[in-house]
Backbone as a ProteinNet text record, in pm:
[ID]
protein_1_A
[PRIMARY]
MTMASEMNTCAWAMHQPLEREYHDAEWGIVSKDDNYLFEFLTLEGAQAGLSWYTILKRRDAYKQAFDAYNLERLALYDEARTEEIITKYDVVKHRGKINSVFSNARAALLLQEEYGSLAAALWQFVDYEPVNNRWQEMGQIPVSTPESKAMSNFLKKRGFKFVGETICYAFMQAVGMVNDHMVSCPCYSKALASQAE
[TERTIARY]
1942	2015.8	1956.6	2046	1999.9	1957	1887.9	1844.9	1966.1	2074.4	2195.4	2255.3	2260.5	2318.6	2229.2	2097.7	2004.6	2035.2	2057	2081.9	2215.5	2312.5	2446.2	2467.9	2373.1	2385.5	2386.2	2464.5	2473.2	2332.8	2305.8	2169.8	2110.1	2191.9	2137.4	2070.8	2109.5	2058.6	1930.1	1874.9	1763.9	1626.3	1619.9	1491.2	1409.5	1477.5	1408.8	1475.1	1397.9	1457.8	1563.1	1539.5	1634.1	1768	1762.5	1886	1960.1	1884.9	1946.9	2012.3	1943.9	1997.3	2127.8	2127.5	2247.4	2360.4	2329.1	2427	2491.7	2408.8	2460	2539.2	2501.6	2563.1	2676.8	2671.5	2766.2	2843.4	2778.7	2840.9	2970.7	3077.6	3207.3	3287	3230.6	3302.8	3395.4	3520.9	3621.2	3585.3	3590.5	3576.7	3682.3	3743.3	3836.8	3795.6	3665.4	3607.3	3564	3616.5	3591.9	3444.2	3367.9	3225.6	3150.2	3181.9	3118.1	3155.1	3281.7	3325.6	3254.9	3239.8	3171.9	3023.1	2964.8	2824.8	2809.5	2898.4	2883	2921.7	3012	3033.6	2904.8	2837.1	2711.4	2601.3	2583.7	2475.5	2498.5	2622	2650	2630.9	2668.2	2644.9	2496.8	2420.5	2275.2	2209.9	2270.7	2211.6	2220.1	2312.5	2336.1	2204	2180	2058.8	1939.3	1958	1848.2	1888.3	1795	1827.2	1885.7	1967.1	2024.8	1913.9	1809.7	1700.8	1634.6	1622.4	1564.3	1639.8	1771.5	1854.8	1855.6	1869.3	1882.6	1763	1642.9	1523.8	1513.4	1593.7	1596.5	1722.2	1796	1926.1	1914.1	1815.6	1797.9	1766.8	1685.4	1651.9	1776	1862	1987.8	2075.3	2081.4	2165	2114.7	1983.2	1925.2	1946.5	1921.7	1932.9	2075.6	2172.5	2312.8	2389.2	2317.9	2382.1	2475.6	2431.5	2511.2	2649.6	2656	2777.8	2892.8	2856.8	2957.8	3018	3141.8	3202.6	3213.6	3250.3	3265.7	3134.4	3025.4	2894.6	2851.3	2865.4	2822.8	2898.5	3024	3107.1	3057.4	2977.9	2927.4	2798.8	2735	2604.8	2616.1	2505.3	2496.6	2356.9	2316.5	2190.1	2066.3	2079	1965	1931.2	2032.7	2012.4	1953.6	1990.1	1935.6	1784	1733	1587.5	1520.7	1584.8	1529.8	1525.8	1630.9	1637.3	1528.7	1511.5	1409	1269.8	1246.8	1116.3	1092.6	1195.8	1176.7	1208.8	1292.8	1344	1310.7	1295.6	1263.9	1393.2	1452.7	1571.5	1536.3	1624.1	1602.1	1610	1506.6	1494.5	1573.6	1700.8	1789.3	1884.9	1862.2	1940.5	2091	2129.1	2271.3	2333.9	2264.3	2316.6	2322.7	2220.7	2219.5	2329.5	2338.8	2444	2583	2599.5	2732.1	2780	2688	2728.9	2805.6	2763	2828.9	2966.7	2974	3104.1	3196.2	3140.2	3221.3	3276	3196.8	3244.6	3363.3	3354.8	3467.9	3592.2	3572.3	3684.3	3739.7	3652	3695	3778.5	3740.9	3819.6	3961.1	3972.5	4104.9	4186.6	4122.9	4193.9	4237.9	4154	4193.4	4318	4321.9	4439.7	4564	4548.6	4663.6	4710.8	4615.7	4651	4641.9	4585.8	4566.9	4429.5	4368	4231.5	4176.8	4045.4	3981.5	4012.2	4016.3	4045.7	4181.2	4282.1	4415.7	4415.5	4340.2	4332.4	4264.3	4161	4081.8	4139.7	4190.3	4242.9	4373.3	4436.5	4559.5	4535.3	4411.8	4383.3	4380	4384.9	4401.9	4527.5	4619.9	4745.3	4718.4	4609.2	4573.7	4538.9	4517.9	4481.3	4360.1	4259.9	4143.2	4181.4	4109.7	4126.1	4019.5	4063	3969.5	3951.2	3839.6	3807.8	3748.4	3745.2	3693.7	3590.9	3484.1	3381.2	3297.4	3266	3180.2	3034.5	3014.6	2877.8	2872.2	2752.7	2734.3	2781.1	2764.3	2800.6	2949	3031	3175.6	3216.5	3132.1	3170.6	3170.4	3280.6	3286.3	3206.4	3174.1	3107.3	3208.7	3329.9	3438.2	3569.5	3676.7	3809.8	3909.9	4033.1	4134.1	4149.3	4133.7	4145.8	4031	3908.3	3794.9	3802.5	3857.1	3876.1	3979.8	4087.9	4191.4	4135	4054.6	3991.7	3899.1	3818.7	3726.6	3800.9	3906.2	3983.8	4045.5	4097.4	4157.3	4054.2	3937	3833.5	3780.3	3760.6	3712.1	3810.8	3939.8	4041.2	4042.3	3998.6	3993.7	3860.9	3774.7	3650.2	3527.2	3539.7	3423.3	3333.1	3203	3105	3029.7	2970.5	2899	2992.4	3109	3209.1	3267.8	3180.1	3226.9	3287.5	3351.4	3423.3	3331.3	3206.1	3110.8	3065.7	3039.3	3003.4	3118.3	3240.7	3356.4	3373	3342.8	3356.3	3250.3	3127.5	3022.2	3061.7	3122.4	3172.6	3280.2	3373.6	3481.9	3427.2	3324	3258.3	3193.3	3125.1	3047.4	3135.6	3251.2	3333.6	3448.3	3443.7	3539.1	3674.4	3686.9	3812.1	3827.7	3713.6	3711.7	3606.1	3637.9	3543.2	3481.3	3360.3	3292.3	3174.3	3171.6	3075.9	3114.9	3016.5	3046.8	3129.1	3221.4	3299.7	3205.8	3094.8	2998.5	2909	2910.3	2822.6	2871.7	2780.9	2821.2	2894.4	2872.8	2935.2	3075	3119.1	3254.9	3357.6	3343.4	3439.1	3423.6	3302.7	3280.3	3356.3	3354.6	3430.6	3579.5	3626.6	3767.6	3803.9	3718.2	3745.4	3756.2	3677.3	3680.2	3813.9	3886.1	4014.7	4122.2	4102.1	4202.1	4179.3	4066.7	4033.4	4104.7
-1335.8	-1258.8	-1285.5	-1295.2	-1315.6	-1182.7	-1189	-1067.6	-981.8	-1047.2	-973.7	-899.1	-965.6	-899.5	-785	-802.1	-694.3	-570.4	-592.4	-481.3	-413.2	-488.2	-434.5	-376.8	-396.9	-345.2	-192.1	-132.9	13.3	73.4	168.8	220	281.8	345.9	412.9	314.3	187.2	87.5	20.2	61.5	-11.2	49.8	153.1	220.7	157.9	117.3	63.9	-67	-165	-291.5	-270.3	-174.4	-149.3	-98.8	-14	33.4	-82.5	-169.1	-284.5	-377.1	-400.6	-487.1	-429.1	-298.9	-232.2	-236.4	-207.1	-211.4	-349.5	-453	-588.8	-640.7	-598.7	-655.4	-572	-437.7	-353.4	-251	-186.9	-71.5	-110.6	-44.2	-70.7	-181.8	-246.6	-351.7	-284.8	-326.6	-264.9	-281.9	-170.2	-174.9	-85.9	-140	-62.3	-68.6	-91	-95.1	45.4	95.1	234.3	266.6	175.5	203.2	212.6	122	122	248.5	287.5	409.3	531	536.1	650.8	649.7	531.2	523	587.5	556.6	609.4	756.2	803.8	949.3	1017.8	957	1011.7	1007.4	891.8	876	961	966.8	1048.7	1196.7	1237.6	1375.9	1406.4	1309.5	1326.6	1338.7	1276.2	1275.1	1411.1	1495.9	1623.6	1692	1711.5	1776	1683.4	1555.6	1458.5	1339.2	1248.8	1126.6	1022.4	933.7	827	736.2	714.5	628.8	686.3	818.9	884.6	845.6	835.2	799.6	649	574.6	429.6	366	415.3	355.8	391.6	488.1	525.5	473.8	389	345.9	283.5	198.5	135.7	239.7	337.7	444	524.7	551	622.1	541.5	411.1	325.9	327.9	325.6	331.9	469.7	573.3	709.9	743.3	687.6	720.6	604.5	529.4	427.9	335	287.2	196.2	254.6	387.9	462.5	438.2	421.5	410.2	549.7	568.2	701.4	760.2	676.7	727.8	782.1	711.5	758.3	884.3	881	995.8	1122.7	1108.2	1224.3	1296	1227.9	1287.2	1367.4	1352.7	1415	1560.3	1632.6	1771.4	1794.8	1919.7	1953.1	1898.5	1866.4	1805.7	1670.3	1596.8	1468.2	1489.1	1598.1	1629.3	1638.7	1709.7	1723.9	1589.1	1504.5	1371.5	1288.3	1296.8	1221.9	1269.7	1400.5	1456.1	1406.5	1396.7	1354.2	1204.2	1123.9	979.4	896.3	948.6	863.7	917.4	824.3	860.1	891	1004.7	1053.1	1187.4	1235.8	1367.5	1472.2	1553.3	1646.8	1775.9	1762.8	1875.6	1887.2	1988.8	2000.2	2007.3	2080.6	2092.3	1957.8	1877.7	1745.7	1653.8	1658.6	1573.6	1616.7	1746.1	1796	1758.8	1759	1731.4	1590.5	1498	1361	1359	1440.4	1442.2	1508.8	1621.2	1687.3	1604.8	1538.8	1452	1332.7	1281.3	1170.6	1214.9	1334.1	1385.5	1401.2	1451.6	1467.2	1330.8	1232.9	1097.7	1033	1054.7	999.9	1057.7	1185	1247	1186.7	1157.6	1092.7	951.7	880.7	747.7	756	855.7	874.1	901.5	987.7	1030.2	923.7	855.7	762.3	615.2	588.4	450.3	396.4	454.2	417.2	524.7	532.6	622.7	575.2	443.3	387.1	434.8	433.2	475.5	621.6	704.2	846.6	867.8	789.4	810.3	739.5	620.9	544	601.3	693.4	754.2	826.9	869.4	949	866	733.6	646	559.6	611.1	537.5	396.5	383.4	258.7	143.8	175.9	75.3	124.4	38	80.3	120.9	217.6	262	190.6	114.8	42.1	116.7	186.3	256.2	157.1	197	107.4	182.2	225.8	303.1	213.1	264.6	193	239.4	361.5	414.7	510.4	525.8	603.7	748.7	804.7	944.2	972.9	869.1	888.4	910.1	871.4	874.5	1018.7	1063.1	1200.1	1213.8	1336.7	1360	1392.4	1427.8	1448.3	1428.5	1412.7	1392	1470.9	1486.1	1551.5	1482	1349.2	1274.5	1306.2	1316.5	1347.5	1492	1579.9	1719.3	1727	1649.9	1647.5	1591.3	1484.5	1427.4	1529.5	1597.5	1698.3	1809	1859.9	1966.7	1919.8	1799.5	1739.4	1728.1	1672.9	1653	1786	1881.8	2013.1	2078.1	2067.2	2124.3	2056.5	1929.2	1853.9	1871.3	1957.2	1987.9	1913.1	1831.6	1760.3	1856.3	1824.7	1902.7	1810.8	1869.4	1794.6	1691	1738.6	1652.8	1723.8	1778.6	1840.5	1738.1	1784.7	1692.8	1593.6	1633.6	1540.1	1435.5	1477.6	1383.3	1286.3	1337.6	1250.4	1150.2	1192.4	1096.6	987	1024.7	924	826.9	880	796.6	700.1	750.5	666.9	554.5	584.4	481.8	376	422.3	332.1	230.1	275.6	189	121.8	127.8	52.9	118.6	245.6	315.1	332	346.5	343.4	242.3	170.1	75.5	144.8	196.7	269.8	193.4	61.2	-19.8	-11.4	-13.6	-27.9	-156.9	-156.5	-277.6	-392.8	-360.4	-463	-510.8	-440.1	-475.3	-604.5	-695.8	-819.8	-797.5	-682.8	-655.8	-596	-565	-511.6	-611.3	-736.7	-839.1	-870.4	-856.5	-878.1	-774.2	-648.2	-543.3	-571.7	-620.3	-657.4	-767.4	-866.1	-978.7	-932.2	-831.9	-783.1	-717.2	-675.8	-607.7	-706	-832	-933.9	-993.4	-961	-1021.3	-952.2
-6831.3	-6730.7	-6592.2	-6496.6	-6360	-6299.8	-6186.9	-6117.7	-6080.1	-6036.3	-5996.7	-6115.5	-6231.5	-6348.4	-6396.9	-6381.8	-6415.3	-6330.6	-6201.4	-6109.8	-6137.8	-6190.3	-6211.9	-6351.1	-6441.2	-6577.2	-6575.7	-6665.7	-6674.7	-6680.1	-6592.1	-6572	-6697.4	-6781.5	-6900.2	-6995.7	-6987.5	-7082.1	-7035.6	-6923.1	-6863.3	-6889.9	-6973.5	-6995.8	-7108.6	-7215.9	-7333.1	-7376.2	-7421.9	-7467.9	-7577.7	-7666.9	-7775.3	-7721.1	-7618.2	-7555	-7489.2	-7423.4	-7356.3	-7458.8	-7567.9	-7673.2	-7729.3	-7755.6	-7807.6	-7704.1	-7579.7	-7470.4	-7461.2	-7463.2	-7442.5	-7562.2	-7682.1	-7802.8	-7861.2	-7843.9	-7918	-7836.5	-7741.3	-7675.9	-7606.6	-7642.2	-7579.4	-7643.8	-7744.8	-7816.3	-7917.8	-7918.6	-8005.2	-8152.3	-8226.4	-8371.3	-8435.7	-8540	-8620.9	-8768.4	-8786.7	-8921.1	-8960.8	-9071.9	-9110.4	-9129.2	-9189	-9210.8	-9078.6	-8988.2	-8856.4	-8780.2	-8786.7	-8718.8	-8775.3	-8907.2	-8967.4	-8932.1	-8924.9	-8880.9	-8744.2	-8652.7	-8517.2	-8505.3	-8588.4	-8593.5	-8637	-8733.6	-8785	-8679.1	-8616.1	-8518.3	-8394.5	-8347.4	-8229.1	-8260.9	-8381	-8422.5	-8433.6	-8483.8	-8496	-8358.9	-8259.3	-8125.2	-8056.5	-8097.8	-8027.1	-7992	-7861.8	-7813.9	-7799.6	-7830.7	-7826.1	-7739.3	-7717.1	-7642.6	-7737.7	-7681.4	-7764.4	-7818.9	-7742.1	-7788	-7913.5	-7920.4	-8038.3	-8165	-8153.4	-8268.4	-8290.2	-8182.8	-8193.1	-8262.5	-8233.8	-8295.9	-8444.7	-8488.9	-8630.1	-8700.7	-8634.3	-8688.2	-8826.7	-8846.9	-8978.3	-9085.6	-9050.3	-9145.7	-9181.2	-9083.5	-9110.8	-9206.2	-9183.3	-9268.9	-9412.8	-9429.4	-9564.4	-9626.6	-9550.2	-9602.7	-9645.3	-9572.4	-9598.5	-9661.6	-9747.9	-9832.8	-9757	-9641.5	-9558.1	-9529	-9524.8	-9489.5	-9587.2	-9714.4	-9819.4	-9841.6	-9798.8	-9800.2	-9940	-10037.9	-10174.2	-10229.3	-10200.9	-10247.3	-10173.3	-10041.4	-9961.2	-9998.8	-10033.9	-10068.3	-10193.7	-10274	-10399.8	-10380	-10265.2	-10244.4	-10199.2	-10222.3	-10177.1	-10118.7	-10110.8	-10044.4	-10115.7	-10243.3	-10313.2	-10249	-10212	-10145.6	-10004.9	-9942.1	-9809.4	-9814.4	-9913.8	-9926.9	-9948.8	-10028.1	-10055.6	-9926.5	-9848.5	-9722.4	-9626.1	-9616	-9526.8	-9567.1	-9696.7	-9747.8	-9730.8	-9755.5	-9767.7	-9644.2	-9554.2	-9446.9	-9307.7	-9214.2	-9075.8	-8999.7	-9034.8	-8964.6	-8900.7	-8813.4	-8753.4	-8864.5	-8878	-8991.5	-8965.3	-8949	-8921.7	-9040.2	-9123.7	-9246.8	-9222.1	-9118.4	-9087.9	-9055.4	-8976	-8939.6	-9061.4	-9144.8	-9264.7	-9361.6	-9389.1	-9478.7	-9428.7	-9296.3	-9239.3	-9272.1	-9293.2	-9325.1	-9457.4	-9552.3	-9683.3	-9674.9	-9606.3	-9592.1	-9501.8	-9401.1	-9316.1	-9394.5	-9487.6	-9571.5	-9656.6	-9711.6	-9790.6	-9702.9	-9582	-9488.5	-9446.2	-9429.1	-9389.7	-9499.5	-9625.1	-9736.3	-9737.3	-9705.3	-9698.2	-9583.3	-9471.6	-9361.4	-9399.9	-9474.7	-9521.9	-9609.5	-9694.9	-9780.9	-9696.8	-9597.8	-9518.6	-9420.1	-9354.5	-9247.3	-9287.4	-9403.6	-9446.2	-9410.9	-9309.3	-9270.6	-9178.1	-9170.7	-9075.7	-8933.3	-8915.5	-8783.2	-8731.8	-8816.9	-8774.6	-8731.5	-8802.5	-8768.2	-8633.8	-8604.6	-8483.1	-8360.7	-8380.3	-8266.8	-8212.1	-8286.7	-8235.2	-8102.5	-8077.9	-7958.3	-7829.4	-7844.7	-7727.6	-7746.1	-7827.2	-7855.1	-7906.3	-7983.3	-8051.1	-7955.5	-7828.5	-7729.2	-7649.7	-7626.9	-7548.5	-7406.3	-7354.3	-7215.8	-7132.3	-7034.1	-6948.1	-6816.8	-6806.6	-6682	-6582.2	-6458.6	-6353.9	-6268.5	-6335.6	-6266.6	-6177.4	-6060.5	-5965.6	-5975.9	-6026.2	-6040.6	-6158.8	-6212.7	-6335.5	-6321.5	-6202.1	-6179.6	-6194.9	-6196	-6211.5	-6357	-6449.7	-6591.5	-6642.5	-6702.3	-6754.2	-6883.7	-6920.3	-7049.2	-7158.3	-7116.7	-7212.5	-7138	-7213.3	-7156.2	-7240.6	-7194.4	-7278.4	-7413.9	-7415.8	-7541.5	-7636.9	-7582.4	-7671	-7719.4	-7636.5	-7678.2	-7789.5	-7775.5	-7879.7	-8010.3	-8001	-8120.7	-8185.4	-8104.7	-8155.5	-8230.3	-8169.8	-8233.6	-8365	-8364	-8483.6	-8595.8	-8563.9	-8665.9	-8718.6	-8630	-8674.7	-8770.5	-8740	-8828.6	-8964.3	-8966.7	-9091.9	-9165.1	-9113.2	-9183.5	-9136.8	-9033	-8980.3	-8902.2	-8902.9	-8827.6	-8732.6	-8627.9	-8524	-8460.1	-8421	-8357.3	-8234.6	-8149.9	-8026.6	-7932.4	-7826.2	-7737.1	-7667.4	-7638.2	-7576.4	-7676.9	-7799.6	-7906.8	-7929.7	-7933	-7954.4	-7840.8	-7717.1	-7606.9	-7616.8	-7650.3	-7669.2	-7781.1	-7886	-7995.7	-7944.6	-7866.1	-7812.7	-7725.5	-7647.8	-7566	-7654.9	-7758.7	-7844.2	-7915.5	-7966	-8052.6	-7977	-7844.2	-7764.7	-7743.3	-7778.1	-7747.4	-7596.5	-7529.9	-7383.6	-7340.1	-7235.5	-7177.1	-7056.4	-7075.5	-6968.9	-6910.7	-6930.5	-6854.4	-6706.8	-6619.7	-6478.2	-6459.5	-6364.6	-6338.3	-6301.9	-6236.2	-6194.7	-6308.8	-6422.7	-6535.7	-6600.9	-6632.9	-6698.8	-6831.5	-6893.5	-7023.2	-7011.9	-6890.5	-6873.8	-6927.3	-6887.5	-6931.1	-7079.8	-7132.3	-7275.3	-7356.9	-7309.4	-7376.5	-7368.8	-7254.2	-7240	-7338.9	-7352.2	-7442.6	-7586.8	-7623.4	-7762.6	-7796.9	-7694.9	-7717.8	-7761.9	-7732.3	-7766.4	-7905.6	-7966.2	-8096.8	-8211.3
[MASK]
+++++++++++++++++++++++++++++++++++++++++++++++++++++++++++++++++++++++++++++++++++++++++++++++++++++++++++++++++++++++++++++++++++++++++++++++++++++++++++++++++++++++++++++++++++++++++++++++++++++

């Protein structure tokens, strides 16, 4: 990266190398893969009240603890598995957040039945097309939008937990439903390119 691109990169990604790596490789890239979407619903929910770096550095442990986000397997678990996860894995030791992954998996399976995929259920909130914002500075980016509020209400009614409107907006940013890279960020165009794939 050149000095100019360093200066223009989204500021939140400049504190830790792991954040920068995630920002450059994944954040804002379109995904309609159900497992990936469920992973990010899980990680964003786990982040509530914490920093993203706290979760990101434990991402591999989350993947191991939650069976690579296999929905059918997760749907079978209960609080006994929660205790095992707390003991064995480097995840945030919050029983409510851990338990929610299992109930969320059951709710996600029902959405797959109804909509054909989890992606179809979630992407409806942006009319199945990414929203490309044109922010000039970080302070312009909202923490929630009417779309994330609608997604949150929808998911809560379907039995999901830890899916508030701010969590849903962070999720939408992560999986490319909205492109919230600064226009000056080198990754803005990369996110745009992912929309055509």
